[in-house]
CSV table of N, CA and C in Angstrom, one decimal:
chain,number,residue,atom,x,y,z
W,183,ILE,N,-8.0,18.0,-5.8
W,183,ILE,CA,-7.8,17.0,-4.7
W,183,ILE,C,-7.7,15.6,-5.4
W,184,ASP,N,-6.7,14.9,-4.9
W,184,ASP,CA,-6.4,13.5,-5.4
W,184,ASP,C,-7.1,12.6,-4.4
W,185,LEU,N,-8.3,12.1,-4.8
W,185,LEU,CA,-9.1,11.2,-3.9
W,185,LEU,C,-8.3,10.0,-3.4
W,186,GLY,N,-7.5,9.4,-4.3
W,186,GLY,CA,-6.7,8.3,-3.9
W,186,GLY,C,-5.7,8.6,-2.7
W,187,GLN,N,-5.0,9.8,-2.9
W,187,GLN,CA,-4.1,10.2,-1.9
W,187,GLN,C,-4.8,10.5,-0.6
W,188,ALA,N,-6.0,11.1,-0.7
W,188,ALA,CA,-6.7,11.5,0.5
W,188,ALA,C,-7.2,10.2,1.3
W,189,LEU,N,-7.6,9.2,0.5
W,189,LEU,CA,-8.0,7.9,1.1
W,189,LEU,C,-6.9,7.2,1.8
W,190,ILE,N,-5.7,7.2,1.1
W,190,ILE,CA,-4.5,6.6,1.7
W,190,ILE,C,-4.1,7.3,3.0
W,191,ALA,N,-4.0,8.6,2.9
W,191,ALA,CA,-3.6,9.4,4.1
W,191,ALA,C,-4.5,9.2,5.3
W,192,ALA,N,-5.8,9.0,5.0
W,192,ALA,CA,-6.8,8.8,6.1
W,192,ALA,C,-6.8,7.3,6.6
W,193,GLY,N,-6.0,6.4,5.9
W,193,GLY,CA,-5.9,5.1,6.3
W,193,GLY,C,-7.0,4.2,5.7
W,194,PHE,N,-7.7,4.6,4.7
W,194,PHE,CA,-8.8,3.9,4.1
W,194,PHE,C,-8.3,3.1,2.9
W,195,ALA,N,-7.1,3.3,2.5
W,195,ALA,CA,-6.5,2.6,1.3
W,195,ALA,C,-5.0,2.5,1.5
W,196,PHE,N,-4.4,1.7,0.6
W,196,PHE,CA,-3.0,1.4,0.7
W,196,PHE,C,-2.3,1.9,-0.6
W,197,ALA,N,-1.1,2.3,-0.5
W,197,ALA,CA,-0.3,2.7,-1.7
W,197,ALA,C,-0.2,1.5,-2.6
W,198,ALA,N,-0.3,1.7,-3.9
W,198,ALA,CA,-0.2,0.6,-4.9
W,198,ALA,C,1.3,0.4,-5.3
W,199,TYR,N,1.6,-0.9,-5.5
W,199,TYR,CA,3.0,-1.2,-6.0
W,199,TYR,C,2.8,-2.1,-7.3
W,200,ALA,N,3.7,-1.9,-8.2
W,200,ALA,CA,3.8,-2.7,-9.4
W,200,ALA,C,4.3,-4.1,-9.1
W,201,PRO,N,4.0,-5.0,-9.9
W,201,PRO,CA,4.5,-6.4,-9.7
W,201,PRO,C,6.0,-6.5,-9.5
W,202,SER,N,6.7,-5.5,-10.0
W,202,SER,CA,8.2,-5.4,-9.8
W,202,SER,C,8.6,-5.0,-8.4
W,203,GLY,N,7.6,-4.5,-7.6
W,203,GLY,CA,7.8,-4.0,-6.2
W,203,GLY,C,8.0,-2.5,-6.1
W,204,GLU,N,8.1,-1.9,-7.3
W,204,GLU,CA,8.2,-0.4,-7.3
W,204,GLU,C,6.9,0.3,-7.0
W,205,PRO,N,6.9,1.4,-6.3
W,205,PRO,CA,5.6,2.1,-6.0
W,205,PRO,C,5.1,2.6,-7.3
W,206,VAL,N,3.8,2.6,-7.4
W,206,VAL,CA,3.1,3.2,-8.6
W,206,VAL,C,3.2,4.7,-8.5
W,207,ALA,N,3.0,5.3,-7.3
W,207,ALA,CA,3.1,6.8,-7.2
W,207,ALA,C,3.7,7.1,-5.8
W,208,ILE,N,4.8,7.8,-5.9
W,208,ILE,CA,5.6,8.2,-4.7
W,208,ILE,C,4.7,9.0,-3.7
W,209,ALA,N,3.8,9.8,-4.3
W,209,ALA,CA,2.9,10.6,-3.4
W,209,ALA,C,2.0,9.7,-2.6
W,210,TYR,N,1.6,8.6,-3.1
W,210,TYR,CA,0.8,7.6,-2.4
W,210,TYR,C,1.6,6.9,-1.3
W,211,VAL,N,2.9,6.7,-1.5
W,211,VAL,CA,3.7,6.1,-0.5
W,211,VAL,C,3.9,7.1,0.7
W,212,ALA,N,4.1,8.3,0.3
W,212,ALA,CA,4.2,9.4,1.4
W,212,ALA,C,2.9,9.5,2.2
W,213,ALA,N,1.8,9.5,1.5
W,213,ALA,CA,0.5,9.5,2.2
W,213,ALA,C,0.3,8.4,3.1
W,214,GLU,N,0.7,7.2,2.7
W,214,GLU,CA,0.6,6.0,3.5
W,214,GLU,C,1.5,6.1,4.8
W,215,GLU,N,2.7,6.7,4.6
W,215,GLU,CA,3.6,6.9,5.7
W,215,GLU,C,3.0,7.8,6.7
W,216,ILE,N,2.3,8.8,6.3
W,216,ILE,CA,1.6,9.7,7.2
W,216,ILE,C,0.5,9.0,8.0
W,217,ALA,N,-0.3,8.2,7.2
W,217,ALA,CA,-1.3,7.4,7.9
W,217,ALA,C,-0.8,6.4,8.9
W,218,ARG,N,0.4,5.8,8.6
W,218,ARG,CA,1.0,4.9,9.6
W,218,ARG,C,1.4,5.6,10.8
W,219,LYS,N,2.1,6.8,10.6
W,219,LYS,CA,2.6,7.6,11.8
W,219,LYS,C,1.4,8.1,12.7
W,220,GLU,N,0.3,8.4,12.0
W,220,GLU,CA,-0.8,8.9,12.8
W,220,GLU,C,-1.8,7.8,13.2
W,221,LYS,N,-1.4,6.5,12.9
W,221,LYS,CA,-2.2,5.4,13.2
W,221,LYS,C,-3.7,5.5,12.8
W,222,ALA,N,-3.8,6.0,11.5
W,222,ALA,CA,-5.1,6.2,10.9
W,222,ALA,C,-5.7,4.9,10.4
W,223,GLY,N,-7.0,4.8,10.6
W,223,GLY,CA,-7.7,3.6,10.1
W,223,GLY,C,-7.1,2.3,10.6
W,224,PRO,N,-6.9,1.4,9.8
W,224,PRO,CA,-6.4,0.1,10.2
W,224,PRO,C,-5.0,0.1,10.8
W,225,TRP,N,-4.3,1.2,10.5
W,225,TRP,CA,-2.9,1.3,11.0
W,225,TRP,C,-2.8,1.4,12.5
W,226,ARG,N,-4.0,1.6,13.1
W,226,ARG,CA,-4.0,1.7,14.6
W,226,ARG,C,-3.7,0.3,15.2
W,227,TYR,N,-3.8,-0.7,14.4
W,227,TYR,CA,-3.5,-2.1,14.8
W,227,TYR,C,-2.0,-2.4,14.5
W,228,PRO,N,-1.2,-2.6,15.5
W,228,PRO,CA,0.3,-2.8,15.2
W,228,PRO,C,0.6,-4.1,14.5
W,229,ASP,N,-0.3,-5.0,14.5
W,229,ASP,CA,0.0,-6.3,13.8
W,229,ASP,C,-0.6,-6.3,12.4
W,230,LEU,N,-1.0,-5.2,11.9
W,230,LEU,CA,-1.6,-5.1,10.5
W,230,LEU,C,-0.6,-5.5,9.5
W,231,PRO,N,-0.8,-6.5,8.7
W,231,PRO,CA,0.2,-6.8,7.6
W,231,PRO,C,-0.1,-5.9,6.4
W,232,HIS,N,1.0,-5.4,5.8
W,232,HIS,CA,0.8,-4.7,4.6
W,232,HIS,C,0.4,-5.6,3.5
W,233,PRO,N,-0.6,-5.3,2.7
W,233,PRO,CA,-1.0,-6.2,1.6
W,233,PRO,C,0.0,-6.4,0.5
W,234,THR,N,0.9,-5.5,0.3
W,234,THR,CA,1.8,-5.6,-0.9
W,234,THR,C,2.6,-6.9,-0.8
W,235,PRO,N,3.3,-7.2,0.3
W,235,PRO,CA,4.1,-8.4,0.2
W,235,PRO,C,3.2,-9.7,0.0
W,236,ILE,N,2.0,-9.6,0.6
W,236,ILE,CA,1.1,-10.8,0.4
W,236,ILE,C,0.7,-10.9,-1.1
W,237,LEU,N,0.4,-9.8,-1.7
W,237,LEU,CA,0.0,-9.8,-3.1
W,237,LEU,C,1.1,-10.2,-4.0
W,238,LEU,N,2.3,-9.6,-3.8
W,238,LEU,CA,3.4,-9.9,-4.6
W,238,LEU,C,3.9,-11.4,-4.5
W,239,GLY,N,3.8,-11.9,-3.2
W,239,GLY,CA,4.1,-13.3,-3.0
W,239,GLY,C,3.1,-14.2,-3.7
W,240,ALA,N,1.9,-13.9,-3.8
W,240,ALA,CA,0.9,-14.7,-4.5
W,240,ALA,C,1.2,-14.6,-6.0
W,241,LEU,N,1.6,-13.5,-6.5
W,241,LEU,CA,1.9,-13.4,-7.9
W,241,LEU,C,3.1,-14.3,-8.2
W,242,LYS,N,4.1,-14.3,-7.4
W,242,LYS,CA,5.3,-15.1,-7.6
W,242,LYS,C,4.9,-16.6,-7.5
W,243,GLN,N,4.0,-17.0,-6.6
W,243,GLN,CA,3.6,-18.4,-6.5
W,243,GLN,C,2.9,-18.9,-7.7
W,244,ARG,N,2.1,-18.0,-8.3
W,244,ARG,CA,1.4,-18.3,-9.6
W,244,ARG,C,2.3,-18.3,-10.8
W,245,GLY,N,3.5,-17.8,-10.6
W,245,GLY,CA,4.4,-17.7,-11.7
W,245,GLY,C,4.2,-16.5,-12.6
W,246,ALA,N,3.5,-15.6,-12.1
W,246,ALA,CA,3.2,-14.4,-12.9
W,246,ALA,C,4.5,-13.5,-13.0
W,247,THR,N,4.7,-13.0,-14.2
W,247,THR,CA,5.9,-12.1,-14.4
W,247,THR,C,5.5,-10.7,-14.4
W,248,PRO,N,6.3,-9.8,-13.9
W,248,PRO,CA,6.0,-8.4,-13.9
W,248,PRO,C,5.9,-7.9,-15.4
W,249,ARG,N,4.9,-7.0,-15.6
W,249,ARG,CA,4.8,-6.4,-16.9
W,249,ARG,C,5.2,-4.9,-16.9
W,250,ALA,N,5.6,-4.4,-17.9
W,250,ALA,CA,6.0,-3.0,-18.0
W,250,ALA,C,4.7,-2.2,-18.0
W,251,ASN,N,4.8,-1.0,-17.4
W,251,ASN,CA,3.6,-0.1,-17.4
W,251,ASN,C,3.5,0.6,-18.7
């Protein structure tokens, strides 16, 4: 069992994205989509902002550059 995937599918976590904007794990993106469709956890709130654009925006403002994995 992948605990990260289970937490994301239940709405208790978000899929991770690299600073380049690419998903870290496609399976996590799929799990997050399931959570969104089922309105699991915080996804029950339609105005929930996804943290990725916020975090990537903060990185860009700080002038951080994406690094290779």
